[in-house]
Amino acid sequence: MAVCGESGDTTQFSEYIAKNVHLYKMKNDYELSPRASANFTRRMLADSLRSRERYNVNLLMAGYDEVEKKAELYYMDYLASMMELPYCAHGYGSYFVLGCLDAYYKPDMSVANGYELLKRCIAEISKRFSINLPTFSVKLIDKDGIHDQEPIHARQLVI
Amino acid sequence: MARRYDSRTTIFSPEGRLYQVEYAMEAIAHAGTCLGILAKDGIILAAEKKNTNVLLDDENFFSDKIYKLYDDMVCSVAGITSDANVLTNELRLIAQRYFLQYGEPMPCEQLVSWLCNIKQAYTQYGGKRPFGVSILYAGWDKHYGFQLYQSDPSGNYGGWKATCIGNYSNAAISLLKQDYKEEISLQEAKALVVKILSKTLDTTKLSPEKLEIASLYREKNNTKMSILKHEEVKRLIEDQERVEKEEEAQKKREAEARPST
C-alpha cells in the first residue's frame, strides 16, 4: 500500500489497515485476498469520512491474488472512492503522469517494460512539475511476494 | 442432587457440568432429525418435517427446517423453532456484515465460529438460557471448497464428512459410519440419505411430505441450492424400498438354501 496525504493520518491509517489484515491471517490461517483488503480499507475510509474527523489519505493498494492467480491494483482516495485499475497516480504530479501512462501503457507489458514506463513518467514530472521530487522508491509485487527494486533518481534520467 | 445446580446457566455443578447446556441438548434429542452428507461435488442436507398438519399453509411459507443463509451457505436446524429463527436471522446478518466490509462472501468456518461465540456467551454470562438449537451448516468457499459443520447449544462446533442431529441421531451416525465412503457423489449421497432415514425414523413409511432434501452444488462459478421436488423424493424413496425388498428376498433365499441342522 502506498499512501499520501496529511502527515500523521498516513502512518496511522496505513498501520491500522496493515495490522488488521495481519490479524485476519492470524485468526484464520489464510490471508485476505487483495480485493477483500481493498474493500476493507475503503470501508474504513468511508466510515471515517462520515464521522468526527476524516482520515485525509489517498492510497494505492497492490496485491497478488493466490486463488485468481493475478495481480491487482486498487486506487482509493480520501473520499473513499475505489477503482481497480491497470495504472493510476495520486498527487499534483498525476496530472502529468496519467497522460504519459494513457499513451504508453500496454496490458501485456513485462515487468522490465513497466519499470521503464515508470522511469518515463518520473522523467515527465521532473521536467514539467514545479516541485522537485528527486527520488522514488519502487516495489514489485508478484506471486512470490514483495520485492524492493532499484530506486529511481530523477537526475539520472534522460529528460 | 442436580437440582441445586441446574437452575442457572452461569454456574458449574460440583462434577464440573453445565446442566442448562445439557438440558438444551436434551430438547434437541427430541426434535426432527437432520442429516448432512458431504459429497465430492456438493452437500446434501435432509430434514424430517414434524409439522405435517394438513391445515398448514405450506404453499406460501418457507421451510421451518432448512434455511438459506447467503449465496454460498445453507443450514438445517433441530430444536426449538423460535430459537432457530433468531439464530438464522443473526447468521444472515453476520454474513452480510462481512460482505459489506470485505466485498466478498464470508468463508464458512468463520460464520460458524462467529455464531458459536455468541452461543457460548449464553452459557457463561447474562443469566439467559442457552439456545435450544443444533445447526447443520452446508457451505462452499474458495479456501476449502464444500464443507459441512455442526454446532450445538454449548457453542462447540466441528467439521464433518457426514453427521446427524435430532431424533435418532445416534442410530443414524452409526449407520453412516458403516455406509459412508469418501469421494461419494451427490447422487449417491441422495440415495444414502433416504436409506439411512428410512432405517432410523420410527414412522413406518417415509413419504415426500415428511422429508425435505436440499442439495448444495456449484455451477459455473456460482453456488446453487435446490430443494428436491416431490417427484424426485418419491422416486428416491421408491428406489430405496425396492432395494430393501430385494435384500429381504435375498436373505430369504440364502436362509432356504442353507441346509438345516
Short mmCIF file of C-alpha atoms in Angstrom, two decimals:
data_model
loop_
_atom_site.label_atom_id
_atom_site.label_comp_id
_atom_site.label_asym_id
_atom_site.label_seq_id
_atom_site.Cartn_x
_atom_site.Cartn_y
_atom_site.Cartn_z
CA MET A 1 0.00 0.00 0.00
CA ALA A 2 1.35 3.44 -0.96
CA VAL A 3 -0.15 6.38 0.97
CA CYS A 4 -0.05 10.12 0.58
CA GLY A 5 -1.91 12.98 2.27
CA GLU A 6 -2.00 14.50 5.73
CA SER A 7 1.11 13.51 7.61
CA GLY A 8 0.24 11.58 10.72
CA ASP A 9 -3.01 10.34 9.18
CA THR A 10 -0.96 8.48 6.59
CA THR A 11 1.03 6.50 9.16
CA GLN A 12 -1.90 5.99 11.48
CA PHE A 13 -4.27 4.79 8.81
CA SER A 14 -1.85 2.59 6.91
CA GLU A 15 -0.61 0.88 10.09
CA TYR A 16 -4.20 0.34 11.24
CA ILE A 17 -5.07 -1.37 7.96
CA ALA A 18 -1.86 -3.39 7.84
CA LYS A 19 -2.29 -4.71 11.39
CA ASN A 20 -5.93 -5.60 10.80
CA VAL A 21 -5.01 -7.51 7.65
CA HIS A 22 -2.33 -9.32 9.63
CA LEU A 23 -4.80 -10.10 12.43
CA TYR A 24 -7.10 -11.73 9.91
CA LYS A 25 -4.28 -14.02 8.86
CA MET A 26 -3.54 -14.92 12.49
CA LYS A 27 -7.18 -15.70 13.20
CA ASN A 28 -7.99 -17.66 10.08
CA ASP A 29 -4.79 -19.24 8.77
CA TYR A 30 -5.38 -17.88 5.29
CA GLU A 31 -4.82 -14.32 4.12
CA LEU A 32 -7.30 -11.72 2.98
CA SER A 33 -7.37 -11.50 -0.79
CA PRO A 34 -6.29 -8.18 -2.34
CA ARG A 35 -9.89 -7.43 -3.27
CA ALA A 36 -11.11 -8.08 0.27
CA SER A 37 -8.30 -5.99 1.78
CA ALA A 38 -9.09 -3.15 -0.60
CA ASN A 39 -12.79 -3.31 0.22
CA PHE A 40 -11.98 -3.35 3.90
CA THR A 41 -9.73 -0.31 3.52
CA ARG A 42 -12.37 1.53 1.55
CA ARG A 43 -14.97 0.70 4.21
CA MET A 44 -12.69 2.16 6.93
CA LEU A 45 -12.20 5.33 4.86
CA ALA A 46 -15.95 5.63 4.22
CA ASP A 47 -16.81 5.20 7.90
CA SER A 48 -14.22 7.76 8.99
CA LEU A 49 -15.48 10.18 6.36
CA ARG A 50 -18.91 10.33 7.98
CA SER A 51 -17.62 10.75 11.49
CA ARG A 52 -15.98 13.33 13.73
CA GLU A 53 -12.77 13.69 11.68
CA ARG A 54 -11.91 12.02 8.43
CA TYR A 55 -8.63 10.35 7.50
CA ASN A 56 -7.12 12.62 4.88
CA VAL A 57 -5.25 9.94 2.95
CA ASN A 58 -5.07 8.89 -0.67
CA LEU A 59 -3.68 5.49 -1.44
CA LEU A 60 -2.77 2.87 -3.97
CA MET A 61 -3.02 -0.78 -2.98
CA ALA A 62 -1.39 -3.64 -4.85
CA GLY A 63 -1.56 -7.35 -4.22
CA TYR A 64 -1.32 -10.76 -5.80
CA ASP A 65 -4.39 -12.99 -5.55
CA GLU A 66 -3.34 -16.62 -4.95
CA VAL A 67 -6.72 -18.03 -5.93
CA GLU A 68 -7.37 -15.99 -9.07
CA LYS A 69 -3.63 -16.10 -9.92
CA LYS A 70 -3.35 -12.49 -10.93
CA ALA A 71 -2.03 -9.21 -9.61
CA GLU A 72 -4.45 -6.40 -8.80
CA LEU A 73 -4.03 -2.66 -8.32
CA TYR A 74 -6.57 -0.51 -6.45
CA TYR A 75 -6.83 3.26 -6.42
CA MET A 76 -8.52 4.86 -3.40
CA ASP A 77 -8.91 8.46 -2.41
CA TYR A 78 -9.75 10.29 0.80
CA LEU A 79 -13.46 10.36 -0.14
CA ALA A 80 -13.47 6.55 -0.14
CA SER A 81 -13.90 6.08 -3.85
CA MET A 82 -12.20 2.97 -5.14
CA MET A 83 -11.38 1.55 -8.54
CA GLU A 84 -9.40 -1.43 -9.75
CA LEU A 85 -7.14 -0.06 -12.46
CA PRO A 86 -4.23 -1.10 -14.66
CA TYR A 87 -2.39 2.14 -13.80
CA CYS A 88 -3.05 5.11 -11.54
CA ALA A 89 -1.49 8.02 -9.69
CA HIS A 90 -2.17 10.44 -6.82
CA GLY A 91 -0.99 14.00 -6.23
CA TYR A 92 -0.41 17.02 -8.48
CA GLY A 93 2.10 15.02 -10.47
CA SER A 94 -0.74 12.73 -11.54
CA TYR A 95 -1.97 15.39 -13.97
CA PHE A 96 1.24 14.91 -15.92
CA VAL A 97 1.76 11.23 -15.38
CA LEU A 98 -1.69 9.96 -16.36
CA GLY A 99 -1.33 11.28 -19.88
CA CYS A 100 2.01 9.53 -20.15
CA LEU A 101 0.51 6.28 -18.92
CA ASP A 102 -2.51 6.56 -21.19
CA ALA A 103 -0.21 6.82 -24.17
CA TYR A 104 2.42 4.19 -23.36
CA TYR A 105 0.78 1.55 -21.13
CA LYS A 106 0.10 -1.86 -22.67
CA PRO A 107 -1.84 -4.60 -20.82
CA ASP A 108 0.72 -7.28 -21.73
CA MET A 109 3.80 -5.31 -20.64
CA SER A 110 6.58 -7.18 -18.92
CA VAL A 111 7.95 -6.13 -15.53
CA ALA A 112 11.05 -4.62 -17.18
CA ASN A 113 8.88 -2.60 -19.57
CA GLY A 114 6.77 -1.47 -16.64
CA TYR A 115 9.88 -0.24 -14.85
CA GLU A 116 10.92 1.67 -17.97
CA LEU A 117 7.46 3.23 -18.15
CA LEU A 118 7.82 4.32 -14.52
CA LYS A 119 11.12 5.98 -15.42
CA ARG A 120 9.45 7.73 -18.30
CA CYS A 121 6.70 9.06 -16.02
CA ILE A 122 9.25 10.31 -13.49
CA ALA A 123 11.21 11.98 -16.27
CA GLU A 124 8.00 13.68 -17.30
CA ILE A 125 7.27 15.16 -13.90
CA SER A 126 10.86 16.16 -13.23
CA LYS A 127 10.67 18.11 -16.48
CA ARG A 128 7.17 19.62 -16.16
CA PHE A 129 6.24 19.72 -12.47
CA SER A 130 7.31 22.74 -10.45
CA ILE A 131 8.15 20.85 -7.27
CA ASN A 132 11.41 18.93 -7.11
CA LEU A 133 10.84 15.21 -6.42
CA PRO A 134 14.30 13.74 -6.70
CA THR A 135 13.92 10.11 -5.61
CA PHE A 136 11.30 7.41 -5.95
CA SER A 137 11.38 4.04 -4.22
CA VAL A 138 9.99 1.18 -6.23
CA LYS A 139 8.48 -2.14 -5.13
CA LEU A 140 7.44 -5.12 -7.22
CA ILE A 141 4.50 -7.30 -6.10
CA ASP A 142 4.12 -10.73 -7.64
CA LYS A 143 3.30 -14.32 -6.74
CA ASP A 144 6.49 -14.59 -4.73
CA GLY A 145 5.77 -11.56 -2.56
CA ILE A 146 7.01 -8.01 -2.32
CA HIS A 147 10.44 -7.18 -3.76
CA ASP A 148 12.44 -3.97 -3.45
CA GLN A 149 13.53 -2.61 -6.81
CA GLU A 150 16.27 -0.15 -7.66
CA PRO A 151 15.13 3.38 -6.64
CA ILE A 152 14.72 5.85 -9.49
CA HIS A 153 16.68 9.12 -9.25
CA ALA A 154 15.33 11.95 -11.36
CA ARG A 155 18.73 13.46 -12.07
CA GLN A 156 19.96 10.21 -13.64
CA LEU A 157 17.14 10.15 -16.15
CA VAL A 158 17.49 11.41 -19.66
CA ILE A 159 14.98 14.22 -19.97
CA MET B 1 -28.52 -33.86 43.55
CA ALA B 2 -28.51 -32.00 40.29
CA ARG B 3 -31.43 -29.88 41.43
CA ARG B 4 -29.32 -27.34 43.27
CA TYR B 5 -27.04 -26.60 40.32
CA ASP B 6 -29.24 -26.62 37.30
CA SER B 7 -31.42 -23.55 37.55
CA ARG B 8 -28.80 -21.04 36.38
CA THR B 9 -26.64 -21.31 33.27
CA THR B 10 -23.79 -19.42 34.83
CA ILE B 11 -22.70 -21.91 37.42
CA PHE B 12 -20.88 -25.23 37.29
CA SER B 13 -22.08 -28.28 39.17
CA PRO B 14 -19.65 -29.97 41.59
CA GLU B 15 -18.88 -32.56 38.89
CA GLY B 16 -17.94 -29.77 36.53
CA ARG B 17 -21.04 -29.94 34.32
CA LEU B 18 -23.23 -27.18 32.94
CA TYR B 19 -26.69 -28.58 33.41
CA GLN B 20 -28.61 -25.95 31.46
CA VAL B 21 -26.49 -26.65 28.41
CA GLU B 22 -27.09 -30.38 28.77
CA TYR B 23 -30.82 -29.87 29.16
CA ALA B 24 -30.78 -27.78 25.99
CA MET B 25 -29.18 -30.70 24.16
CA GLU B 26 -31.91 -32.94 25.60
CA ALA B 27 -34.51 -30.72 23.98
CA ILE B 28 -32.81 -31.24 20.64
CA ALA B 29 -32.70 -35.00 21.01
CA HIS B 30 -36.49 -34.98 20.72
CA ALA B 31 -36.62 -32.73 17.66
CA GLY B 32 -36.99 -33.62 13.98
CA THR B 33 -33.93 -35.35 12.55
CA CYS B 34 -31.49 -33.53 10.28
CA LEU B 35 -28.90 -35.40 8.29
CA GLY B 36 -25.98 -33.96 6.34
CA ILE B 37 -23.59 -35.70 3.93
CA LEU B 38 -20.53 -34.17 2.27
CA ALA B 39 -20.08 -35.44 -1.29
CA LYS B 40 -17.16 -34.65 -3.56
CA ASP B 41 -19.32 -32.45 -5.79
CA GLY B 42 -21.74 -31.00 -3.26
CA ILE B 43 -23.57 -31.44 0.03
CA ILE B 44 -26.93 -33.00 0.87
CA LEU B 45 -28.99 -31.84 3.84
CA ALA B 46 -32.10 -33.81 4.71
CA ALA B 47 -34.65 -32.92 7.35
CA GLU B 48 -37.57 -34.75 8.85
CA LYS B 49 -40.55 -32.45 8.96
CA LYS B 50 -42.59 -32.87 12.11
CA ASN B 51 -45.24 -30.29 11.25
CA THR B 52 -47.16 -32.14 8.57
CA ASN B 53 -50.61 -30.98 9.55
CA VAL B 54 -52.91 -30.79 6.52
CA LEU B 55 -54.19 -27.43 7.71
CA LEU B 56 -50.73 -25.84 7.42
CA ASP B 57 -50.44 -23.44 4.51
CA ASP B 58 -47.27 -24.86 3.04
CA GLU B 59 -47.53 -23.18 -0.31
CA ASN B 60 -46.66 -19.75 0.92
CA PHE B 61 -44.36 -20.12 3.82
CA PHE B 62 -40.84 -21.42 3.66
CA SER B 63 -39.43 -24.45 5.34
CA ASP B 64 -39.08 -24.48 9.09
CA LYS B 65 -36.09 -26.79 8.89
CA ILE B 66 -33.87 -25.63 6.04
CA TYR B 67 -32.74 -22.01 5.68
CA LYS B 68 -30.60 -20.24 3.14
CA LEU B 69 -28.08 -18.06 4.95
CA TYR B 70 -26.43 -16.43 1.96
CA ASP B 71 -25.46 -17.38 -1.58
CA ASP B 72 -22.83 -19.90 -0.55
CA MET B 73 -24.34 -21.41 2.57
CA VAL B 74 -27.43 -23.22 3.73
CA CYS B 75 -28.31 -24.57 7.15
CA SER B 76 -30.69 -27.03 8.72
CA VAL B 77 -31.89 -26.75 12.32
CA ALA B 78 -33.06 -29.13 15.00
CA GLY B 79 -34.62 -27.97 18.22
CA ILE B 80 -36.85 -25.12 19.34
CA THR B 81 -38.06 -23.46 16.14
CA SER B 82 -38.39 -19.97 17.58
CA ASP B 83 -34.81 -20.10 18.87
CA ALA B 84 -33.77 -21.31 15.43
CA ASN B 85 -35.43 -18.31 13.78
CA VAL B 86 -33.48 -15.90 15.94
CA LEU B 87 -30.20 -17.68 15.21
CA THR B 88 -30.71 -17.91 11.45
CA ASN B 89 -31.59 -14.23 11.38
CA GLU B 90 -28.39 -13.47 13.22
CA LEU B 91 -26.38 -15.73 10.86
CA ARG B 92 -27.75 -13.85 7.86
CA LEU B 93 -26.82 -10.52 9.43
CA ILE B 94 -23.31 -11.70 10.26
CA ALA B 95 -22.79 -12.92 6.69
CA GLN B 96 -23.98 -9.66 5.17
CA ARG B 97 -21.91 -7.53 7.53
CA TYR B 98 -18.83 -9.47 6.42
CA PHE B 99 -19.79 -8.93 2.77
CA LEU B 100 -20.27 -5.22 3.43
CA GLN B 101 -16.85 -4.93 4.97
CA TYR B 102 -14.79 -7.18 2.69
CA GLY B 103 -16.70 -7.20 -0.58
CA GLU B 104 -16.57 -10.97 -0.83
CA PRO B 105 -18.63 -13.85 0.62
CA MET B 106 -17.86 -14.93 4.16
CA PRO B 107 -15.83 -18.13 4.47
CA CYS B 108 -17.93 -20.92 6.01
CA GLU B 109 -15.94 -21.66 9.12
CA GLN B 110 -15.76 -18.00 10.10
CA LEU B 111 -19.55 -17.74 10.08
CA VAL B 112 -19.98 -20.88 12.16
CA SER B 113 -17.28 -19.77 14.56
CA TRP B 114 -18.79 -16.30 14.96
CA LEU B 115 -22.23 -17.64 15.83
CA CYS B 116 -20.77 -20.23 18.16
CA ASN B 117 -19.01 -17.47 20.09
CA ILE B 118 -22.42 -15.83 20.54
CA LYS B 119 -23.94 -19.15 21.65
CA GLN B 120 -21.08 -19.64 24.12
CA ALA B 121 -21.78 -16.26 25.67
CA TYR B 122 -25.22 -17.52 26.67
CA THR B 123 -23.58 -20.31 28.63
CA GLN B 124 -21.25 -18.08 30.58
CA TYR B 125 -22.84 -14.74 31.40
CA GLY B 126 -26.03 -12.74 31.05
CA GLY B 127 -28.23 -15.01 33.10
CA LYS B 128 -30.14 -16.07 29.99
CA ARG B 129 -30.78 -19.64 28.96
CA PRO B 130 -28.84 -21.19 26.06
CA PHE B 131 -30.43 -21.57 22.61
CA GLY B 132 -32.12 -24.94 22.29
CA VAL B 133 -30.96 -25.46 18.71
CA SER B 134 -28.35 -27.54 16.95
CA ILE B 135 -27.48 -26.44 13.46
CA LEU B 136 -26.02 -28.25 10.46
CA TYR B 137 -24.28 -25.87 8.06
CA ALA B 138 -23.59 -26.75 4.42
CA GLY B 139 -21.47 -24.27 2.51
CA TRP B 140 -18.82 -23.60 -0.11
CA ASP B 141 -15.92 -21.18 -0.03
CA LYS B 142 -12.86 -20.56 -2.16
CA HIS B 143 -10.44 -21.68 0.55
CA TYR B 144 -11.69 -25.18 1.37
CA GLY B 145 -14.45 -25.98 -1.12
CA PHE B 146 -17.51 -27.80 0.20
CA GLN B 147 -17.76 -28.02 3.98
CA LEU B 148 -20.24 -29.43 6.49
CA TYR B 149 -20.32 -28.11 10.06
CA GLN B 150 -22.38 -28.87 13.13
CA SER B 151 -22.91 -26.60 16.13
CA ASP B 152 -24.74 -27.21 19.39
CA PRO B 153 -26.06 -25.13 22.33
CA SER B 154 -22.72 -25.20 24.15
CA GLY B 155 -21.13 -23.20 21.36
CA ASN B 156 -18.96 -26.11 20.23
CA TYR B 157 -18.66 -26.80 16.55
CA GLY B 158 -16.95 -29.33 14.33
CA GLY B 159 -16.42 -30.07 10.65
CA TRP B 160 -17.90 -33.34 9.45
CA LYS B 161 -17.99 -35.62 6.43
CA ALA B 162 -21.41 -36.85 7.45
CA THR B 163 -23.44 -36.29 10.58
CA CYS B 164 -26.89 -36.23 12.09
CA ILE B 165 -28.71 -34.21 14.74
CA GLY B 166 -32.09 -34.53 16.41
CA ASN B 167 -34.17 -37.62 16.98
CA TYR B 168 -32.43 -40.98 16.38
CA SER B 169 -29.20 -39.20 15.53
CA ASN B 170 -27.08 -41.85 17.26
CA ALA B 171 -28.56 -44.64 15.18
CA ALA B 172 -28.10 -42.61 12.02
CA ILE B 173 -24.50 -41.78 12.85
CA SER B 174 -23.58 -45.43 13.44
CA LEU B 175 -25.19 -46.34 10.11
CA LEU B 176 -23.27 -43.52 8.44
CA LYS B 177 -20.02 -44.83 9.87
CA GLN B 178 -20.58 -48.08 8.00
CA ASP B 179 -22.07 -46.80 4.79
CA TYR B 180 -20.30 -43.51 4.12
CA LYS B 181 -17.37 -43.71 1.76
CA GLU B 182 -15.01 -40.92 0.76
CA GLU B 183 -15.49 -39.47 -2.72
CA ILE B 184 -19.19 -40.27 -2.65
CA SER B 185 -21.06 -38.47 -5.43
CA LEU B 186 -24.03 -36.14 -4.91
CA GLN B 187 -26.41 -38.66 -6.49
CA GLU B 188 -25.13 -41.50 -4.29
CA ALA B 189 -25.43 -39.21 -1.25
CA LYS B 190 -29.12 -38.60 -2.03
CA ALA B 191 -29.76 -42.33 -2.09
CA LEU B 192 -27.73 -42.84 1.09
CA VAL B 193 -29.69 -40.16 2.92
CA VAL B 194 -33.01 -41.83 2.08
CA LYS B 195 -31.62 -45.22 3.06
CA ILE B 196 -30.45 -44.02 6.45
CA LEU B 197 -33.60 -42.08 7.25
CA SER B 198 -35.84 -44.98 6.27
CA LYS B 199 -33.92 -47.24 8.64
CA THR B 200 -33.78 -44.88 11.60
CA LEU B 201 -37.04 -42.96 11.65
CA ASP B 202 -39.74 -44.69 13.59
CA THR B 203 -42.56 -43.86 11.18
CA THR B 204 -43.43 -46.97 9.29
CA LYS B 205 -43.26 -45.43 5.86
CA LEU B 206 -41.30 -42.48 4.55
CA SER B 207 -43.20 -40.07 2.34
CA PRO B 208 -42.20 -36.91 0.43
CA GLU B 209 -44.36 -34.79 2.75
CA LYS B 210 -42.33 -35.84 5.77
CA LEU B 211 -38.94 -35.41 4.16
CA GLU B 212 -37.18 -32.32 2.92
CA ILE B 213 -33.96 -32.77 1.00
CA ALA B 214 -31.75 -29.88 -0.09
CA SER B 215 -28.63 -30.14 -2.20
CA LEU B 216 -25.83 -27.57 -2.45
CA TYR B 217 -23.65 -27.64 -5.56
CA ARG B 218 -21.52 -25.43 -7.80
CA GLU B 219 -22.45 -24.47 -11.32
CA LYS B 220 -20.37 -22.09 -13.44
CA ASN B 221 -18.60 -20.42 -10.53
CA ASN B 222 -21.83 -19.97 -8.57
CA THR B 223 -23.12 -21.88 -5.61
CA LYS B 224 -26.66 -23.13 -6.01
CA MET B 225 -29.08 -24.68 -3.55
CA SER B 226 -32.03 -26.69 -4.70
CA ILE B 227 -34.75 -28.34 -2.65
CA LEU B 228 -35.66 -31.64 -4.26
CA LYS B 229 -39.12 -31.75 -5.75
CA HIS B 230 -41.82 -34.10 -4.53
CA GLU B 231 -41.44 -36.39 -7.53
CA GLU B 232 -37.74 -36.85 -7.07
CA VAL B 233 -38.06 -37.55 -3.34
CA LYS B 234 -40.83 -40.03 -4.13
CA ARG B 235 -38.60 -41.76 -6.67
CA LEU B 236 -35.70 -41.97 -4.22
CA ILE B 237 -37.99 -43.47 -1.57
CA GLU B 238 -39.38 -45.98 -4.06
CA ASP B 239 -35.87 -46.93 -5.19
CA GLN B 240 -34.90 -47.49 -1.58
CA GLU B 241 -37.98 -49.63 -0.91
CA ARG B 242 -37.17 -51.73 -3.96
CA VAL B 243 -33.59 -52.26 -2.77
CA GLU B 244 -34.86 -53.24 0.68
CA LYS B 245 -37.30 -55.74 -0.80
CA GLU B 246 -34.54 -57.31 -2.86
CA GLU B 247 -32.33 -57.57 0.21
CA GLU B 248 -35.14 -59.24 2.13
CA ALA B 249 -35.76 -61.66 -0.73
CA GLN B 250 -32.04 -62.39 -0.97
CA LYS B 251 -31.83 -63.12 2.74
CA LYS B 252 -34.80 -65.46 2.49
CA ARG B 253 -33.23 -67.31 -0.42
CA GLU B 254 -29.97 -67.70 1.47
CA ALA B 255 -31.80 -68.98 4.57
CA GLU B 256 -33.67 -71.56 2.48
CA ALA B 257 -30.57 -72.63 0.58
CA ARG B 258 -28.65 -73.32 3.76
CA PRO B 259 -29.03 -76.96 4.85
CA SER B 260 -31.00 -77.10 8.09
CA THR B 261 -29.20 -78.62 11.02
#
